[in-house]
PDB file of C-alpha atoms in Angstrom:
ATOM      1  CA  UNK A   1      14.887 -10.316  37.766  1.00  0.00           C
ATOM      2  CA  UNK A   2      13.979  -7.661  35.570  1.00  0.00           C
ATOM      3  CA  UNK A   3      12.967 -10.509  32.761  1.00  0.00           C
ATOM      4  CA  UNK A   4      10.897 -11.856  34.979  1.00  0.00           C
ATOM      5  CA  UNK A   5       9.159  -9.158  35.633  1.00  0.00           C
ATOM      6  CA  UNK A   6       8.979  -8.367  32.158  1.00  0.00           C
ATOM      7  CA  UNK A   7       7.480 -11.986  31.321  1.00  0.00           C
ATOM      8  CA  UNK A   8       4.932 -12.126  34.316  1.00  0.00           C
ATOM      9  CA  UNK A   9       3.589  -8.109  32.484  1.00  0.00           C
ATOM     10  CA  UNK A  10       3.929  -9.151  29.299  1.00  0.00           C
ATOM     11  CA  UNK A  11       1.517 -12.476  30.557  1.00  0.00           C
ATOM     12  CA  UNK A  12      -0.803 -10.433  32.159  1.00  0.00           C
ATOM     13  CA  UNK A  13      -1.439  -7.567  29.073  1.00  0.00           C
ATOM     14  CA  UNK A  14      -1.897 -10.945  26.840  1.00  0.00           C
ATOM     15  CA  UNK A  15      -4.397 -12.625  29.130  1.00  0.00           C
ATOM     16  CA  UNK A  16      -6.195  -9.060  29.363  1.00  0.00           C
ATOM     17  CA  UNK A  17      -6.079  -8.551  25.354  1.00  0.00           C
ATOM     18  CA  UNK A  18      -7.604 -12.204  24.997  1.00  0.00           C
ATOM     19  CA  UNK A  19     -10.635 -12.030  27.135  1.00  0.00           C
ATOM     20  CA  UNK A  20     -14.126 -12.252  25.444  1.00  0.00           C
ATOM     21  CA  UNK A  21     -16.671 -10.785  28.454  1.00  0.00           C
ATOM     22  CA  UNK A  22     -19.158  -8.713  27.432  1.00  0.00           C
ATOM     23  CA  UNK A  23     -17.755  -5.916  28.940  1.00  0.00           C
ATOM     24  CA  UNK A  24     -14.206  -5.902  27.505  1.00  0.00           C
ATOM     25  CA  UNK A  25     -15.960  -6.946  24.040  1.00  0.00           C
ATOM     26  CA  UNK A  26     -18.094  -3.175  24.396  1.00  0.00           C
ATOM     27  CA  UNK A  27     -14.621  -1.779  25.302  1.00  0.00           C
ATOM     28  CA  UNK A  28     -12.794  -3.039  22.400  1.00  0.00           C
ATOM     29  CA  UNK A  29     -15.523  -2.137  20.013  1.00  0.00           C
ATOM     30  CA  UNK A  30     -15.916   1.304  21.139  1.00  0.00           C
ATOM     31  CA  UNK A  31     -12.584   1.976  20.893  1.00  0.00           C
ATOM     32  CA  UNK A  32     -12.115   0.719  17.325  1.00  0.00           C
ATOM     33  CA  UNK A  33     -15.377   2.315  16.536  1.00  0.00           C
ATOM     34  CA  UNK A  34     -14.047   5.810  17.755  1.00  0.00           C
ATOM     35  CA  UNK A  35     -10.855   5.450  15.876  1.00  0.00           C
ATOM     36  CA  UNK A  36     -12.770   4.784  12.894  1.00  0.00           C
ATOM     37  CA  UNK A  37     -15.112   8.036  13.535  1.00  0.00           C
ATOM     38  CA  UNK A  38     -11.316   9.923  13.708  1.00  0.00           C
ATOM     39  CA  UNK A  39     -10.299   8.475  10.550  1.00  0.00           C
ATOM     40  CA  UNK A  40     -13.552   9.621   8.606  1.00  0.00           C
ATOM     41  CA  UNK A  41     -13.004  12.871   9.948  1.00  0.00           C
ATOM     42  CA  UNK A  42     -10.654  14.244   7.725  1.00  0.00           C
ATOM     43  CA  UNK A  43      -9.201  12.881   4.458  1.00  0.00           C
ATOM     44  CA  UNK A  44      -8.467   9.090   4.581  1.00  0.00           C
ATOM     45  CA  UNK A  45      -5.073   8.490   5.428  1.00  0.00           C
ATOM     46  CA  UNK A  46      -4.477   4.690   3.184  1.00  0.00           C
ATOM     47  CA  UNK A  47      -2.002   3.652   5.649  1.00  0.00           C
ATOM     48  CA  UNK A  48      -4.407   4.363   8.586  1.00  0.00           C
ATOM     49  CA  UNK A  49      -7.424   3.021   6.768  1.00  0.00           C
ATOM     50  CA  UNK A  50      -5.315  -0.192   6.410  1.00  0.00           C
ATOM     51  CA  UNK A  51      -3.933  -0.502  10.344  1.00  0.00           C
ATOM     52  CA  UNK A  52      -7.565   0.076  11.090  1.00  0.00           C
ATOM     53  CA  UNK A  53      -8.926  -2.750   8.684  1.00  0.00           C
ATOM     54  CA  UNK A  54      -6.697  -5.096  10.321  1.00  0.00           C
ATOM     55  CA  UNK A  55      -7.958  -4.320  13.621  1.00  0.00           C
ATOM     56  CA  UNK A  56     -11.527  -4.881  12.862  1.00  0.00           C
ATOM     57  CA  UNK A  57     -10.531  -8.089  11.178  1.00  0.00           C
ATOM     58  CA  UNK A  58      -8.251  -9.848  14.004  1.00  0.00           C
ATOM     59  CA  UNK A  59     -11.102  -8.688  16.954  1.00  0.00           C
ATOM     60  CA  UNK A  60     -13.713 -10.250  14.577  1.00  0.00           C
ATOM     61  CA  UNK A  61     -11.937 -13.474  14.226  1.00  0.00           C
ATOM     62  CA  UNK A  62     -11.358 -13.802  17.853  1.00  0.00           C
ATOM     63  CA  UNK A  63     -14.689 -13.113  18.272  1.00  0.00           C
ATOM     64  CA  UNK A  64     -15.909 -16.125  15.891  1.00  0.00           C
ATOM     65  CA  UNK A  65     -12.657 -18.187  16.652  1.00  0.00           C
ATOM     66  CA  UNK A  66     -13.772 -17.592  20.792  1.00  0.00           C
ATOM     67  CA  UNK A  67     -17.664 -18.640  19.873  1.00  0.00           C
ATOM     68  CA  UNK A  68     -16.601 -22.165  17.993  1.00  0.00           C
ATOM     69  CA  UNK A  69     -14.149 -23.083  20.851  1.00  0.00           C
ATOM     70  CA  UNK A  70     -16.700 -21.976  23.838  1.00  0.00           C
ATOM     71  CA  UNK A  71     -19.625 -23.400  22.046  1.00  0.00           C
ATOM     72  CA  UNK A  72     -21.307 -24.434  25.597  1.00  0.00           C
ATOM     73  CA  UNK A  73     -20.931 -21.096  27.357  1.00  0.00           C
ATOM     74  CA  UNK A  74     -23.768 -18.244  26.732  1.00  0.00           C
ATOM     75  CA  UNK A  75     -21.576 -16.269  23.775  1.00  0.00           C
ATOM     76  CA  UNK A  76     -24.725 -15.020  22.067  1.00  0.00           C
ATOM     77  CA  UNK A  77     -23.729 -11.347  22.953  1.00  0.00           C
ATOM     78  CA  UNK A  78     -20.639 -12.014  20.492  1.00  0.00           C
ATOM     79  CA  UNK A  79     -23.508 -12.235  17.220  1.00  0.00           C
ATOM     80  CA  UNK A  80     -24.127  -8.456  17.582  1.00  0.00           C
ATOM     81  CA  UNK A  81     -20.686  -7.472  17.853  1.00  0.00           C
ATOM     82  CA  UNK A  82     -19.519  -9.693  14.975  1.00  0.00           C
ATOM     83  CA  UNK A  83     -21.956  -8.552  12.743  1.00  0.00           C
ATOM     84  CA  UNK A  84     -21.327  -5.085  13.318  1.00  0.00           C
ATOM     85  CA  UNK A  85     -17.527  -5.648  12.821  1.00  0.00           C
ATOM     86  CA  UNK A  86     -18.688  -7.445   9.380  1.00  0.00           C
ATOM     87  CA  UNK A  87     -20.234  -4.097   8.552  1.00  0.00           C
ATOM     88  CA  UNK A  88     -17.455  -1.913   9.309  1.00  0.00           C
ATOM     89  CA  UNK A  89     -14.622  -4.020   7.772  1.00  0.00           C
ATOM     90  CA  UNK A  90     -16.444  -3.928   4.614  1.00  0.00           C
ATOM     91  CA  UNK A  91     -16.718  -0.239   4.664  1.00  0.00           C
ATOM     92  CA  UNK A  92     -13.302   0.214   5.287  1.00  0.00           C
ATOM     93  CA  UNK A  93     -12.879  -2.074   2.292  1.00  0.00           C
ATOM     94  CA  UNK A  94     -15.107  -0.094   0.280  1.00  0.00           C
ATOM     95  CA  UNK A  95     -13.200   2.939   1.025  1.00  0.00           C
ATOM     96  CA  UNK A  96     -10.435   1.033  -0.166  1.00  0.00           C
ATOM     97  CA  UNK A  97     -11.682   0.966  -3.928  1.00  0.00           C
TER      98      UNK A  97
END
């Protein structure tokens, strides 16, 4: 029972993580965007700066990955987003050097 219940939650937090709506896209930006703000704060932890790199990068690929595959729904709000996540992965690249 108990890995059923565990499958069905596990499901659900996957389904939740994968959805491309404008509103969960603002959600997921902001909160990478914040945790970027926290890492310039103080001195730039590598291991951080990395983790956070790799976030940026996998929500901008299922951003563009999301556009190519729904290419006949309205997913012109993603362009914004994608270019801003272009922007701040290659800061955090810069940083980097």
């Amino acid at each position: 029972m108990k890995r059923v219940i565990s499958l069905v939650f596990l499901v659900i937090l996957i389904s939740s993580c994968s959805s491309y709506t404008p509103k969960s896209i603002e959600t997921r930006y902001n909160k990478l965007s914040n945790k970027m703000d926290k890492l310039m704060d103080d001195v730039i932890v590598e291991k951080n700066r990395v983790e956070l790199e790799e976030n940026f990068t996998k929500f901008n690929k299922g951003m563009v990955e999301y556009k190519k595959k729904n290419a006949d729904e309205d997913s012109n709000y993603l362009d914004n987003y994608i270019k801003m996540t272009n922007i701040k992965i290659q800061y955090l690249r810069d940083l980097r050097d």
